[in-house]
Amino acid sequence: MTTSQSLPAFVATQPDAGANSISEPLPALPRRYNAAAYFVDRHIAEGRGDKLALIDDEGSYTCAQLAERVNRAGNALKQLGVQPEHRVLLCLYDSIDFAALFYGAIKIGAVAVPVNTLLTTADYEFTLSDSRASVAVVSAPLLEQFRPLLDRVKNLRVVLVSGATAGKHPKCANLNQTLAVASPQLEAADTSADEVAFWIYTSGSTGRPKGAVHLHGSPFYTAVLFGERLLKIHPGDITFSTTKLWSSYGLGSSLSFPLHLGSVGVLTAAHPTPQSVMSVMRKHRPTILYSVPTLYAKILADPGLDRQAGFERLRACLSAGEALPEKVSRQWKERIGIDLLDGIGCSEMLYHFITNCPGEVRHGSTGKGVAGYDIRLVADNGREAEVGEPGDLWVRGPTASGGYWNNRAATNKVFFGPWVRTGDRFMRDADGYYHFMGRIDEMLKVSGHWVFPLEVESALGDHPGVAEAAVVGAVDSEGMVKPKAFVVLREGVAASAELEAELKAFVKNRLAPFKYPRWIEFCPELPRTATAKIQRFKLRENA
């Protein structure tokens, strides 16, 4: 694998003129630029205050209503002592409150830090301490995960609770009451396009979350390159993403793209299941659907599915978060009549840089490079991979993160000037389509989320009946990768179906639910090398 000591020659080059380079000039942003002023206030200034902007579980909101709530949120944060460059942690379900607090923080020059709503108290303790956020905004059902931290995390001064009363702790306050007394007038901070606006926490090969820092100008460029030029989103579109706003995929799909182009974004707090997704589809009839392969496969499993069940207005369906099986891609086209556009992005690049395009889908591939990004594959000896040869994926473009917060070692492994080494392995065919070959490291992508096998193994190892465990990826009947655990039991402990169920529940209680092993195979010992390292390739072959 290429190392920082043997960098490929192209790292020092300027953007090339090949098929993956910018096809038309990018619009230039002014030096003084605030992302919230652009995505929210611009619509008011240009006379679109009455235009519908967002829909959530509680109602619908015009551009003017969103702008007022953003202003109240920004003023409320200022009253709580939040200053420019301070971090504001957001652990919120998808709703108007997320949009208001995200843009409210950005508008006053602070840094919005959305985090996964499926994590554990230990995870939140790390992100709160790492970000040094003094204010957190939390959806009411998630407050219990934060209660143990209210007195433990010293930098946390206030928790605003969305959706219910705040409870009795002196650090907690009700969000709606706080916003109600805040001013609806707010001037945007004098920020620059190159100033940090928000972070996206991502897990890497070390298993520790890392805060990828993003600039005020980055969402504009994802919206132009992907939403405007590739998807051709227009004001008549209604978009719905099952991937939540705390992720870069959901943030672009549900907020940046609709607010850039004047379309409508549909938000729901509901956990994405086939039933909840179909409920939204039938109620709002979106024209663009963003989701992950697991959900597309589960929806297809419904034998009664047809285009009259909420799909009749769909013109585009996107898939990301994990590799899309060719079987699911073909079945979606056959059943729904619309191409499923598989693509890949990452938190470090903010949105997709490779994708299948409307009318140019090649089933089983991840598509071609998005115009505006340079894509390279690096072979094991550091040279550029040839057609048909696997290589490590590198990408360069205007939306790249500036690096990881407070983590120089990880930054130096991923960011090389304008280039980002993604950690994915791909092959490019003769027609320029990229094919996913797997991760360079041992990470697993499960239902759109990264899972670090060591974390699952450690959780299993805490069970008194487990001597040791190893976790690898296995493929289910729909072609989706899920964790499989190989477990060696302690002496005197007998394998059984009851124990298997107990171990699965044991992991679920310690980690985010999507991380538990779907299968557990009991074995007398794990295969090892002469130096006692587990031979994971043998386990993968078994799985």
Coordinates of N, CA, C and O in Angstrom, one line a residue, residues 32-38 41 67-68 70-75 78 84 103-110 183-191 216:
R32 N -15.8 37.2 1.3 CA -16.6 37.3 2.5 C -17.9 36.6 2.2 O -18.7 37.0 1.3
Y33 N -18.1 35.5 2.9 CA -19.2 34.6 2.5 C -19.6 33.8 3.8 O -18.8 33.4 4.5
N34 N -21.0 33.7 4.0 CA -21.5 33.0 5.1 C -22.5 32.0 4.5 O -23.4 32.3 3.8
A35 N -22.3 30.7 4.8 CA -23.1 29.6 4.2 C -24.6 29.8 4.6 O -25.4 29.5 3.8
A36 N -24.9 30.2 5.9 CA -26.3 30.3 6.3 C -26.9 31.5 5.5 O -28.1 31.4 5.1
A37 N -26.2 32.6 5.3 CA -26.7 33.7 4.6 C -27.1 33.3 3.1 O -28.1 33.7 2.6
Y38 N -26.2 32.4 2.6 CA -26.5 32.0 1.2 C -27.7 31.0 1.1 O -28.6 31.2 0.4
D41 N -30.9 33.0 4.0 CA -31.3 34.4 3.8 C -31.5 34.8 2.3 O -32.2 35.7 2.0
A67 N -36.0 31.0 7.9 CA -35.1 32.1 8.2 C -35.3 32.6 9.6 O -34.3 32.9 10.3
E68 N -36.5 32.8 10.0 CA -36.8 33.3 11.3 C -36.3 32.4 12.4 O -35.7 32.8 13.4
V70 N -33.9 30.2 12.1 CA -32.5 30.2 12.1 C -32.0 31.4 12.9 O -31.0 31.3 13.7
N71 N -32.6 32.6 12.7 CA -32.2 33.8 13.4 C -32.4 33.6 14.9 O -31.5 34.0 15.7
R72 N -33.5 33.1 15.3 CA -33.8 32.9 16.7 C -32.7 31.9 17.3 O -32.2 32.1 18.4
A73 N -32.4 30.9 16.6 CA -31.4 29.9 17.1 C -30.1 30.6 17.2 O -29.4 30.4 18.2
G74 N -29.6 31.4 16.2 CA -28.4 32.0 16.3 C -28.3 33.0 17.5 O -27.3 33.0 18.2
N75 N -29.4 33.8 17.7 CA -29.4 34.7 18.8 C -29.4 34.0 20.2 O -28.8 34.4 21.1
K78 N -26.0 32.9 20.9 CA -25.1 34.0 21.4 C -25.5 34.4 22.8 O -24.5 34.7 23.6
P84 N -17.9 33.2 17.8 CA -17.3 32.7 16.6 C -16.2 31.6 16.9 O -15.4 31.8 17.8
Y103 N -27.9 25.9 10.8 CA -27.6 27.2 10.2 C -27.5 28.3 11.2 O -26.8 29.3 10.9
G104 N -28.2 28.3 12.3 CA -28.1 29.3 13.3 C -26.7 29.4 13.9 O -26.1 30.5 14.0
A105 N -26.0 28.2 14.1 CA -24.7 28.2 14.6 C -23.7 28.8 13.5 O -22.8 29.6 13.8
I106 N -23.9 28.4 12.3 CA -23.0 28.8 11.2 C -23.2 30.3 11.0 O -22.2 31.0 10.7
K107 N -24.4 30.8 11.1 CA -24.7 32.2 10.8 C -23.9 33.1 11.8 O -23.5 34.2 11.4
I108 N -23.8 32.7 13.0 CA -23.1 33.6 14.0 C -21.5 33.3 14.0 O -20.8 33.9 14.8
G109 N -21.1 32.5 13.0 CA -19.7 32.2 12.9 C -19.2 31.1 13.8 O -18.0 30.8 13.9
A110 N -20.1 30.4 14.5 CA -19.7 29.2 15.3 C -19.6 28.0 14.4 O -19.8 28.1 13.2
S183 N -34.5 37.0 19.7 CA -34.8 37.9 18.6 C -34.9 37.2 17.3 O -34.1 36.3 17.0
P184 N -35.9 37.5 16.4 CA -36.0 36.9 15.1 C -35.1 37.7 14.1 O -35.2 37.4 12.9
Q185 N -34.4 38.7 14.5 CA -33.5 39.5 13.6 C -32.1 39.1 13.9 O -31.6 39.2 15.1
L186 N -31.3 38.8 12.9 CA -29.9 38.5 13.1 C -29.1 38.8 11.8 O -29.4 38.3 10.7
E187 N -28.0 39.5 12.0 CA -27.1 39.8 10.9 C -26.0 38.7 10.9 O -25.5 38.3 11.9
A188 N -25.7 38.2 9.7 CA -24.8 37.1 9.5 C -23.4 37.6 9.9 O -23.0 38.7 9.7
A189 N -22.6 36.7 10.6 CA -21.2 37.1 10.9 C -20.4 37.3 9.7 O -20.7 36.7 8.6
D190 N -19.4 38.1 9.8 CA -18.5 38.4 8.7 C -17.5 37.3 8.5 O -16.3 37.5 8.9
T191 N -17.9 36.2 8.0 CA -17.1 35.0 7.8 C -16.5 35.0 6.3 O -17.0 35.7 5.5
H216 N -17.2 27.1 5.0 CA -18.4 27.7 4.6 C -18.7 27.5 3.1 O -19.9 27.3 2.7

